PDB file of N, CA and C in Angstrom:
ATOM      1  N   UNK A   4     -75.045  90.933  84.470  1.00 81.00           N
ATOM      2  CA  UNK A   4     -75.753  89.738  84.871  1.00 81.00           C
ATOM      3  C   UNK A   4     -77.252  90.017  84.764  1.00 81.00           C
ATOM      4  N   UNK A   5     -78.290  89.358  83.900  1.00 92.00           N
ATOM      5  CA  UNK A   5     -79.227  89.449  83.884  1.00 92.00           C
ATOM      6  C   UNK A   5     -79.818  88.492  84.916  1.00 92.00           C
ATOM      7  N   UNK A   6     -81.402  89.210  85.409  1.00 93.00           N
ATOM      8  CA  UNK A   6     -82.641  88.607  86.155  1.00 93.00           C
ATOM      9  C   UNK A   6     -82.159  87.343  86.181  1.00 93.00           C
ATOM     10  N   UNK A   7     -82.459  86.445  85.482  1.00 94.00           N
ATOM     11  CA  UNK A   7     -82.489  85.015  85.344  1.00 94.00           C
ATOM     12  C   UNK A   7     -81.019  84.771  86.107  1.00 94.00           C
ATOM     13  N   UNK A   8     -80.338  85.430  85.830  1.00 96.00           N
ATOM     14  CA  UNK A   8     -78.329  84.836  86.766  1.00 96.00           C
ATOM     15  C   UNK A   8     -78.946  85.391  87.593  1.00 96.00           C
ATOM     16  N   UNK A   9     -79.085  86.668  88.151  1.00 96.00           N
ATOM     17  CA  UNK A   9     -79.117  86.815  89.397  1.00 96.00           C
ATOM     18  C   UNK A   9     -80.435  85.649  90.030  1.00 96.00           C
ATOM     19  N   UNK A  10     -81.410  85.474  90.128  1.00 97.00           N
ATOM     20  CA  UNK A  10     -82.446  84.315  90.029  1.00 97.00           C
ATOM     21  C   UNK A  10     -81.861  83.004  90.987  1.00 97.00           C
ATOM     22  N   UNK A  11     -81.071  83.157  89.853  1.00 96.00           N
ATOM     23  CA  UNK A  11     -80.298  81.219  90.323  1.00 96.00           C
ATOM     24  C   UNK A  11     -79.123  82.143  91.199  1.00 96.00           C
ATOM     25  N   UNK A  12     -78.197  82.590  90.664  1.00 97.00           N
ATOM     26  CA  UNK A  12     -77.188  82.897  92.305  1.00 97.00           C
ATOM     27  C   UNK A  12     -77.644  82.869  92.983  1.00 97.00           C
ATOM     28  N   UNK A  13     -78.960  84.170  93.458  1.00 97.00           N
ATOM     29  CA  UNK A  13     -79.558  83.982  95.066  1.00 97.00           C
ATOM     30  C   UNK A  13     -80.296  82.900  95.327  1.00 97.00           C
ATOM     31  N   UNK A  14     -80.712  82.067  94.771  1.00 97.00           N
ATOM     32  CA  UNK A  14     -81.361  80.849  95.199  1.00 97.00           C
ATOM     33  C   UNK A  14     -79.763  79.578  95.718  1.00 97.00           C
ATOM     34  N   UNK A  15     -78.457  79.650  95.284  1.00 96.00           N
ATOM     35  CA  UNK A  15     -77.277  79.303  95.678  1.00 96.00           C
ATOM     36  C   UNK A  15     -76.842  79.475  96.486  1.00 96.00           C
ATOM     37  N   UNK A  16     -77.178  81.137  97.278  1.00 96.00           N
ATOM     38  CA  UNK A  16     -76.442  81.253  98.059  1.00 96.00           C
ATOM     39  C   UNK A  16     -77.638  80.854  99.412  1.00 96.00           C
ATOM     40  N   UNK A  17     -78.556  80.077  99.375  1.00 95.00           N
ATOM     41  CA  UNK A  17     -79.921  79.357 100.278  1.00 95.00           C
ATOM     42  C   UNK A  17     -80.111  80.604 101.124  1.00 95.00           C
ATOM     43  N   UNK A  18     -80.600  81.612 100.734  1.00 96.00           N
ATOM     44  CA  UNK A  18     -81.113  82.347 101.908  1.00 96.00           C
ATOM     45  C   UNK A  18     -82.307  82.293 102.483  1.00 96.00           C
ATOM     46  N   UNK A  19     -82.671  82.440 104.027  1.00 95.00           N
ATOM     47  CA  UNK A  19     -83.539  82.270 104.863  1.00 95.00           C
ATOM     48  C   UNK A  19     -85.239  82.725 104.260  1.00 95.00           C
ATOM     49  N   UNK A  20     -84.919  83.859 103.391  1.00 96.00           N
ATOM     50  CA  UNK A  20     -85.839  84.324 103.033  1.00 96.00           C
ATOM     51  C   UNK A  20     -86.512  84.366 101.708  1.00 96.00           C
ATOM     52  N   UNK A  21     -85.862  83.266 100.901  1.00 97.00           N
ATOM     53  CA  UNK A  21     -86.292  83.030  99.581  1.00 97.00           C
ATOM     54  C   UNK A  21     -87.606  82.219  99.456  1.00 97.00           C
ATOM     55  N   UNK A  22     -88.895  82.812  98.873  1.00 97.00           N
ATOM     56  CA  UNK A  22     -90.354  82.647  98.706  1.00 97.00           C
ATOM     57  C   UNK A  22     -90.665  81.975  97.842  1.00 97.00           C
ATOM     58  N   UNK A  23     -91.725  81.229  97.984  1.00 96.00           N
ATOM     59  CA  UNK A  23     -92.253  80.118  96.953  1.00 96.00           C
ATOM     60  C   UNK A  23     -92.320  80.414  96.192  1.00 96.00           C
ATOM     61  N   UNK A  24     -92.606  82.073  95.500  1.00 96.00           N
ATOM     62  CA  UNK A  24     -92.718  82.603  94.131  1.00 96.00           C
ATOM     63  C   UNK A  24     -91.656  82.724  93.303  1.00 96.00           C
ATOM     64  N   UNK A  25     -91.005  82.993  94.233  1.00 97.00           N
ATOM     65  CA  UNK A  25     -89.432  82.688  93.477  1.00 97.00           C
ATOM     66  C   UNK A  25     -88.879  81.759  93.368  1.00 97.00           C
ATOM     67  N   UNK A  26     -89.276  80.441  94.062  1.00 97.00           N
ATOM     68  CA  UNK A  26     -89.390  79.512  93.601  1.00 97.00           C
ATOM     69  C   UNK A  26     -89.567  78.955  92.204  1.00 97.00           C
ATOM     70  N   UNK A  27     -90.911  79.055  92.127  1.00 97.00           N
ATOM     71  CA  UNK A  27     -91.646  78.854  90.511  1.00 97.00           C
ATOM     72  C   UNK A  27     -91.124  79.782  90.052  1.00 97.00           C
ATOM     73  N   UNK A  28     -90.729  81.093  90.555  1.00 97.00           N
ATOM     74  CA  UNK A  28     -89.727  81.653  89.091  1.00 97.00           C
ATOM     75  C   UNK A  28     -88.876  80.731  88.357  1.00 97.00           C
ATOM     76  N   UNK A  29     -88.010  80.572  90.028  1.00 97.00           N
ATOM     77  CA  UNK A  29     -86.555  79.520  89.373  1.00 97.00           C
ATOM     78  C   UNK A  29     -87.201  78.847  88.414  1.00 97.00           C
ATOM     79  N   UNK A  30     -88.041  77.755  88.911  1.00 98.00           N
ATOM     80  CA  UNK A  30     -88.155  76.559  87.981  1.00 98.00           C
ATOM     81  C   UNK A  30     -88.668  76.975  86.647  1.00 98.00           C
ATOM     82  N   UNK A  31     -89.789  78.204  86.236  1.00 97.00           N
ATOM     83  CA  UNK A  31     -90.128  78.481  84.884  1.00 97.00           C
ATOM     84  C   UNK A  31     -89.063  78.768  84.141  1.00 97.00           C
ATOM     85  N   UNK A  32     -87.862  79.537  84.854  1.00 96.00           N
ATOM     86  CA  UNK A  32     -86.429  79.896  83.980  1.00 96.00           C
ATOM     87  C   UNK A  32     -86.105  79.120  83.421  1.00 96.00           C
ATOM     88  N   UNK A  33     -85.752  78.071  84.484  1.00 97.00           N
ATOM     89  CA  UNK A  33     -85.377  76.716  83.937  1.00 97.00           C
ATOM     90  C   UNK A  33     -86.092  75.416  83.348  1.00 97.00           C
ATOM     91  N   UNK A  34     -86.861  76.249  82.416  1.00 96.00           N
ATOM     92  CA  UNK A  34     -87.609  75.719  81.632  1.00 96.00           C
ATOM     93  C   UNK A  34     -88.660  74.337  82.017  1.00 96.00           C
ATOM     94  N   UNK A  35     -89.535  74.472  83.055  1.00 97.00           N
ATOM     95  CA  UNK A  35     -90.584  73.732  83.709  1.00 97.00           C
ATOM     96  C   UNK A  35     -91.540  74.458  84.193  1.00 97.00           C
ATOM     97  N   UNK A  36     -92.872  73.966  84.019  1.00 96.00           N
ATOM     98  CA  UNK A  36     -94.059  74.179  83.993  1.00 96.00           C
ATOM     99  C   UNK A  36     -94.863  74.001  85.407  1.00 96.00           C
ATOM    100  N   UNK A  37     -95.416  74.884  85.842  1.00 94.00           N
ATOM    101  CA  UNK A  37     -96.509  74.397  86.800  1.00 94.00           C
ATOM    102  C   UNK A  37     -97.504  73.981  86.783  1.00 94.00           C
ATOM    103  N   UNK A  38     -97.580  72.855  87.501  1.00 90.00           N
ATOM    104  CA  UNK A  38     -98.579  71.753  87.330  1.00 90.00           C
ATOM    105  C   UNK A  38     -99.320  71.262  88.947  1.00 90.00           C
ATOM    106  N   UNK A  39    -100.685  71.432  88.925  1.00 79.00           N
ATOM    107  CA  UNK A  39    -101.761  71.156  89.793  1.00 79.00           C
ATOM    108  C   UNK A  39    -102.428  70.740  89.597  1.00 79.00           C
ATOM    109  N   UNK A  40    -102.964  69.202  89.881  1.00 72.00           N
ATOM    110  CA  UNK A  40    -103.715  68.028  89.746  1.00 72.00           C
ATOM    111  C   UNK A  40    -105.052  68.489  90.446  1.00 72.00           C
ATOM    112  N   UNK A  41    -105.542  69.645  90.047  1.00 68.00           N
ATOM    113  CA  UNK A  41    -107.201  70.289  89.943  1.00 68.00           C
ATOM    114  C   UNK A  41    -107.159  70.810  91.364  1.00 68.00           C
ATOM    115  N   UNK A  42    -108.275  70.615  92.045  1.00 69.00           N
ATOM    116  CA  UNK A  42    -108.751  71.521  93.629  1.00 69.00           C
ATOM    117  C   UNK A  42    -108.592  70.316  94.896  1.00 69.00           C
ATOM    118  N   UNK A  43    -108.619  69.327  94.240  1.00 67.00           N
ATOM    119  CA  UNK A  43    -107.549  68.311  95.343  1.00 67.00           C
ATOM    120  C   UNK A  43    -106.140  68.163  95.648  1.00 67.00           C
ATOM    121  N   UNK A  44    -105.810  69.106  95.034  1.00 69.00           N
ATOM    122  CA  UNK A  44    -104.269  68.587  95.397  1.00 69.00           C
ATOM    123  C   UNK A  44    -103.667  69.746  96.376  1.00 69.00           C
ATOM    124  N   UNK A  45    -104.421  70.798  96.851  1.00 76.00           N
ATOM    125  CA  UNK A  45    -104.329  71.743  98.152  1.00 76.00           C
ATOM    126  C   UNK A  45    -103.073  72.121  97.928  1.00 76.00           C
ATOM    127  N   UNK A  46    -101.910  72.085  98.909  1.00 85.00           N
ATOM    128  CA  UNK A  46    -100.516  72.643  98.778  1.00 85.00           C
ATOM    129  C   UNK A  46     -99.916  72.251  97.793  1.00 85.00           C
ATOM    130  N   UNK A  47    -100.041  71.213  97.150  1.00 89.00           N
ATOM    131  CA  UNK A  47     -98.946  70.049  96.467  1.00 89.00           C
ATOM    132  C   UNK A  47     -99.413  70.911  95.230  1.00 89.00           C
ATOM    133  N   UNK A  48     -97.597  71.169  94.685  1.00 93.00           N
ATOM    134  CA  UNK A  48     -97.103  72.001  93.193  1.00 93.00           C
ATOM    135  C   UNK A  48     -96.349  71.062  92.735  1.00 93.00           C
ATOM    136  N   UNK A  49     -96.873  70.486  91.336  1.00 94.00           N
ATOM    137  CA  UNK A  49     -95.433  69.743  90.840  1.00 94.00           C
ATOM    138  C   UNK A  49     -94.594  70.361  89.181  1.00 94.00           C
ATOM    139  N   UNK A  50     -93.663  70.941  89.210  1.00 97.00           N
ATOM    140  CA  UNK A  50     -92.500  71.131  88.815  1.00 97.00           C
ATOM    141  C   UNK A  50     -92.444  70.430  87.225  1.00 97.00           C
ATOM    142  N   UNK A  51     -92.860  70.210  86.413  1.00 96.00           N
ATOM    143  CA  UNK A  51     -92.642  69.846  84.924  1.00 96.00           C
ATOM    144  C   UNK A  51     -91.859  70.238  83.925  1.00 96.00           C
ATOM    145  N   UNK A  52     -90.649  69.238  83.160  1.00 96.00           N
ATOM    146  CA  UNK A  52     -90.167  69.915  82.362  1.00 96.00           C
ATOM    147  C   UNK A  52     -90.094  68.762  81.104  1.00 96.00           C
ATOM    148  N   UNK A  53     -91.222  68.740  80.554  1.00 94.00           N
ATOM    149  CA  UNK A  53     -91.694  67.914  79.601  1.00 94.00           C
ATOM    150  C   UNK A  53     -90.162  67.471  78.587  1.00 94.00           C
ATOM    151  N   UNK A  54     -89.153  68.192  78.380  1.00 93.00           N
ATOM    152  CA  UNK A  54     -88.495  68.266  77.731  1.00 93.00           C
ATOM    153  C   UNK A  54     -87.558  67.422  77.632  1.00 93.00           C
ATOM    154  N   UNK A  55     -86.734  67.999  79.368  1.00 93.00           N
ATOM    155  CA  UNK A  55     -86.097  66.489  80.363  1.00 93.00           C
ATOM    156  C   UNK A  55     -86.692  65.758  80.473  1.00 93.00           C
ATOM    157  N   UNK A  56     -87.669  65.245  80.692  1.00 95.00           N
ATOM    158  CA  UNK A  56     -88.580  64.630  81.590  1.00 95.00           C
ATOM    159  C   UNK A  56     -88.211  63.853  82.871  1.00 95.00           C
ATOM    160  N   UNK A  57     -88.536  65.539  83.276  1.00 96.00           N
ATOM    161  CA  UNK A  57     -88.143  65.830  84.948  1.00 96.00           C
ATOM    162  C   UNK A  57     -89.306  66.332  85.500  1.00 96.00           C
ATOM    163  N   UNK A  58     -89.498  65.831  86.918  1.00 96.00           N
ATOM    164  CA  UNK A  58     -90.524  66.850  87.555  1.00 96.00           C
ATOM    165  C   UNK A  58     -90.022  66.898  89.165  1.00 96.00           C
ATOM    166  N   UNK A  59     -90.442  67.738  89.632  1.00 97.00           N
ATOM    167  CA  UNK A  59     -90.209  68.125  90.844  1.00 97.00           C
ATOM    168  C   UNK A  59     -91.197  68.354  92.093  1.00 97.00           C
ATOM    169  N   UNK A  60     -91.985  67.419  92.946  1.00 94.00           N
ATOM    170  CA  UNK A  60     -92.896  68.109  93.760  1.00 94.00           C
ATOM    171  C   UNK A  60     -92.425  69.380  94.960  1.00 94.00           C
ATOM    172  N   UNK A  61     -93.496  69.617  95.226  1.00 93.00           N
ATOM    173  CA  UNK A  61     -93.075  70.704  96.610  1.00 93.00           C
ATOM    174  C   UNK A  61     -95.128  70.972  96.991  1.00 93.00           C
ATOM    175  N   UNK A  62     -94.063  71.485  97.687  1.00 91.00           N
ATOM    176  CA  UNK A  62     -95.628  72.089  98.810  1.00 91.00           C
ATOM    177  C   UNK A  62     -95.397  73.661  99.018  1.00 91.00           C
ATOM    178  N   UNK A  63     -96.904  74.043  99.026  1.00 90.00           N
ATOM    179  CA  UNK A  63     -96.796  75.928  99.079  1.00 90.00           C
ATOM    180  C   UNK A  63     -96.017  75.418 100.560  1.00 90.00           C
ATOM    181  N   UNK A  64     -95.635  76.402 101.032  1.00 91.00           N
ATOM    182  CA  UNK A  64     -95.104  76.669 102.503  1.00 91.00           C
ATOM    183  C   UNK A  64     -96.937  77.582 103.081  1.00 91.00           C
ATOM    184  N   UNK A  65     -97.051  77.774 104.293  1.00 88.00           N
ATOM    185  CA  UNK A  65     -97.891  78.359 105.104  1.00 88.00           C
ATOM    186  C   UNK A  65     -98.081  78.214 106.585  1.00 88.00           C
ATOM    187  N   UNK A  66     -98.269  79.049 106.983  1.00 89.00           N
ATOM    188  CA  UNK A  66     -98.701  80.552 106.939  1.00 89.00           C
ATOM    189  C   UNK A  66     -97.840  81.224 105.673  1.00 89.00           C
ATOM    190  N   UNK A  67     -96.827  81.103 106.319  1.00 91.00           N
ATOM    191  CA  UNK A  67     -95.315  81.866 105.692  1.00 91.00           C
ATOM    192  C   UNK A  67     -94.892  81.582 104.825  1.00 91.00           C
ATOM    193  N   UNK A  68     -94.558  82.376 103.337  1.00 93.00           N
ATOM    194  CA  UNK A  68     -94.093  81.981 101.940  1.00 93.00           C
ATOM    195  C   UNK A  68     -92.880  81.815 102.208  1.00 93.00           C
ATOM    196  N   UNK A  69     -91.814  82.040 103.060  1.00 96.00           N
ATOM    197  CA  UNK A  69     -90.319  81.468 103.127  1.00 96.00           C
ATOM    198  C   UNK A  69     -90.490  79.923 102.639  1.00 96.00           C
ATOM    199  N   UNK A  70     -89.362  79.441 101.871  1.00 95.00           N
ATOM    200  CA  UNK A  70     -89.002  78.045 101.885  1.00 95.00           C
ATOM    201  C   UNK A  70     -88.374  77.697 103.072  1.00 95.00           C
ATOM    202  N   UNK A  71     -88.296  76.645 103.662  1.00 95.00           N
ATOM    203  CA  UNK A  71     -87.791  76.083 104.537  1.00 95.00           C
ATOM    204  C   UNK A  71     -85.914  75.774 103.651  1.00 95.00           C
ATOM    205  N   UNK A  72     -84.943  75.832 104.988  1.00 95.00           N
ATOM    206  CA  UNK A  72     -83.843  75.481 104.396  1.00 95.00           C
ATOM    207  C   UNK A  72     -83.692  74.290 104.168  1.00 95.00           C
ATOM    208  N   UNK A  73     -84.586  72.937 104.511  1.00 96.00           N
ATOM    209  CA  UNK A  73     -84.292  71.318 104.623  1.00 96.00           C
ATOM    210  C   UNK A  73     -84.595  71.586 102.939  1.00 96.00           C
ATOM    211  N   UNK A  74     -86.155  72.476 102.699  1.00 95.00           N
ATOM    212  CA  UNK A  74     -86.595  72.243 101.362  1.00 95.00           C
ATOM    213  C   UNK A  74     -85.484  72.791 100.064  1.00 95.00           C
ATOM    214  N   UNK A  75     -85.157  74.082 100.492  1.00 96.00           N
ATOM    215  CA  UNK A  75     -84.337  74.547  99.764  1.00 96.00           C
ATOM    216  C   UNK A  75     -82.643  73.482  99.230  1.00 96.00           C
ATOM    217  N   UNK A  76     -82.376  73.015 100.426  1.00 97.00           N
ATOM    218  CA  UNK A  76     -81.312  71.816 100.220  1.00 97.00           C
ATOM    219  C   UNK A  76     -81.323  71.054  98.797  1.00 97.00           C
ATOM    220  N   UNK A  77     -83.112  70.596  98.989  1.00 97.00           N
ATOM    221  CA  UNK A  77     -83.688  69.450  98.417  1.00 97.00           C
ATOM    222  C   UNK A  77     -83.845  70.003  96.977  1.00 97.00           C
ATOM    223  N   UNK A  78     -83.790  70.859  96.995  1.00 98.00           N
ATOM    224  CA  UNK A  78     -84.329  71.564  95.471  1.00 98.00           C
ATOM    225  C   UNK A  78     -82.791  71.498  94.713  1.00 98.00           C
ATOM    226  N   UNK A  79     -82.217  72.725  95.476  1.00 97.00           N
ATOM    227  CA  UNK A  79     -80.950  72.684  94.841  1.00 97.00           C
ATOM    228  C   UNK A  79     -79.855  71.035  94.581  1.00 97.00           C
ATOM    229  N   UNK A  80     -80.310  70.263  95.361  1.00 98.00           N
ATOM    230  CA  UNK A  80     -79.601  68.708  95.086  1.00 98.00           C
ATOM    231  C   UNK A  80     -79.890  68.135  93.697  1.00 98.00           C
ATOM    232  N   UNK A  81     -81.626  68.737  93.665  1.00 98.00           N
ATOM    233  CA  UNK A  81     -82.279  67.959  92.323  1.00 98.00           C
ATOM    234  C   UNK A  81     -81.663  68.545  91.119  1.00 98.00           C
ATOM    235  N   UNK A  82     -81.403  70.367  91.323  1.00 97.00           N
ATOM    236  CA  UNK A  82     -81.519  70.993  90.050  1.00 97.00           C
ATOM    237  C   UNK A  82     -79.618  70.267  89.766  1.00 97.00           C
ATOM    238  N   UNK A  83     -79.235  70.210  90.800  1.00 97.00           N
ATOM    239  CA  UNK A  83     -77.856  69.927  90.652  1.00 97.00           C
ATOM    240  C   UNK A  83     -77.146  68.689  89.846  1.00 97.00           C
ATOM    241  N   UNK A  84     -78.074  67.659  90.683  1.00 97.00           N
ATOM    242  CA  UNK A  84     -78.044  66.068  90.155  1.00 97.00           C
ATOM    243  C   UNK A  84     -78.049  65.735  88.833  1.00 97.00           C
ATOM    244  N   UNK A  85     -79.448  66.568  88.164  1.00 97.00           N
ATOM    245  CA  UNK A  85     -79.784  66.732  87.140  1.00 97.00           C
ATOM    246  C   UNK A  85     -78.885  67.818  85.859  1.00 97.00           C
ATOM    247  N   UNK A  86     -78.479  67.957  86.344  1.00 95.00           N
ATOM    248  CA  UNK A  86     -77.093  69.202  85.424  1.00 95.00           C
ATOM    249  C   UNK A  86     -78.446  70.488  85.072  1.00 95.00           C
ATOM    250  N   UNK A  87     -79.039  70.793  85.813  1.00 94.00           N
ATOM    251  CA  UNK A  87     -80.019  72.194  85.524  1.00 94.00           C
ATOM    252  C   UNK A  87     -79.107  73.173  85.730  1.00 94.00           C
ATOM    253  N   UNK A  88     -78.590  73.212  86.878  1.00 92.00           N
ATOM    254  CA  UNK A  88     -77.809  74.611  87.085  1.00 92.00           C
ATOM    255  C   UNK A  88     -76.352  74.052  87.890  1.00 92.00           C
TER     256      UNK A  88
END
C-alpha cells in the first residue's frame, strides 16, 4: 500500500488527531489545488479541482491543527458524494 492509500485509509478511519496538513495532502492526492483569495481571506482555504469542477471550503483550525470531527464528517461526505474516494 502506497503513501497516497495509506493517506485516504487514515483519513476513513476519522481519527481525533488528523491535521490540516494532511488535510491538503488528502485533497492535492486527489487531485485539487489550494486556493486563497489573497491576505483577506485569513483562515478560509478553498479546495479546487478544476477538472471536476469541484471545490471544497474549510478553515485552518486554531490554536490547534487537529480537524474537528463535525469537520472531518463534512469532508469525507463531500469526497464521498462526489465518487473521490
Amino acid at each position: 500500500m502506497g503513501t497516497k492509500e495509506k493517506l485516504i485509509e487514515r483519513f476513513k478511519r476519522e481519527p481525533k488527531d488528523f491535521t490540516f496538513d494532511e488535510l491538503t495532502r488528502l485533497f492535492r492526492v486527489l487531485g485539487f489545488e489550494v486556493s486563497q483569495k489573497g491576505k483577506t481571506s485569513g483562515s478560509r482555504v478553498e479546495f479546487v479541482n478544476n477538472e471536476k469542477e469541484l471545490s471544497y471550503g474549510a478553515h485552518k483550525p486554531h490554536p490547534d491543527s487537529a480537524i474537528k470531527s463535525y469537520a472531518m464528517k463534512q469532508v469525507l461526505e463531500f469526497l464521498t458524494l462526489n465518487k473521490i474516494i
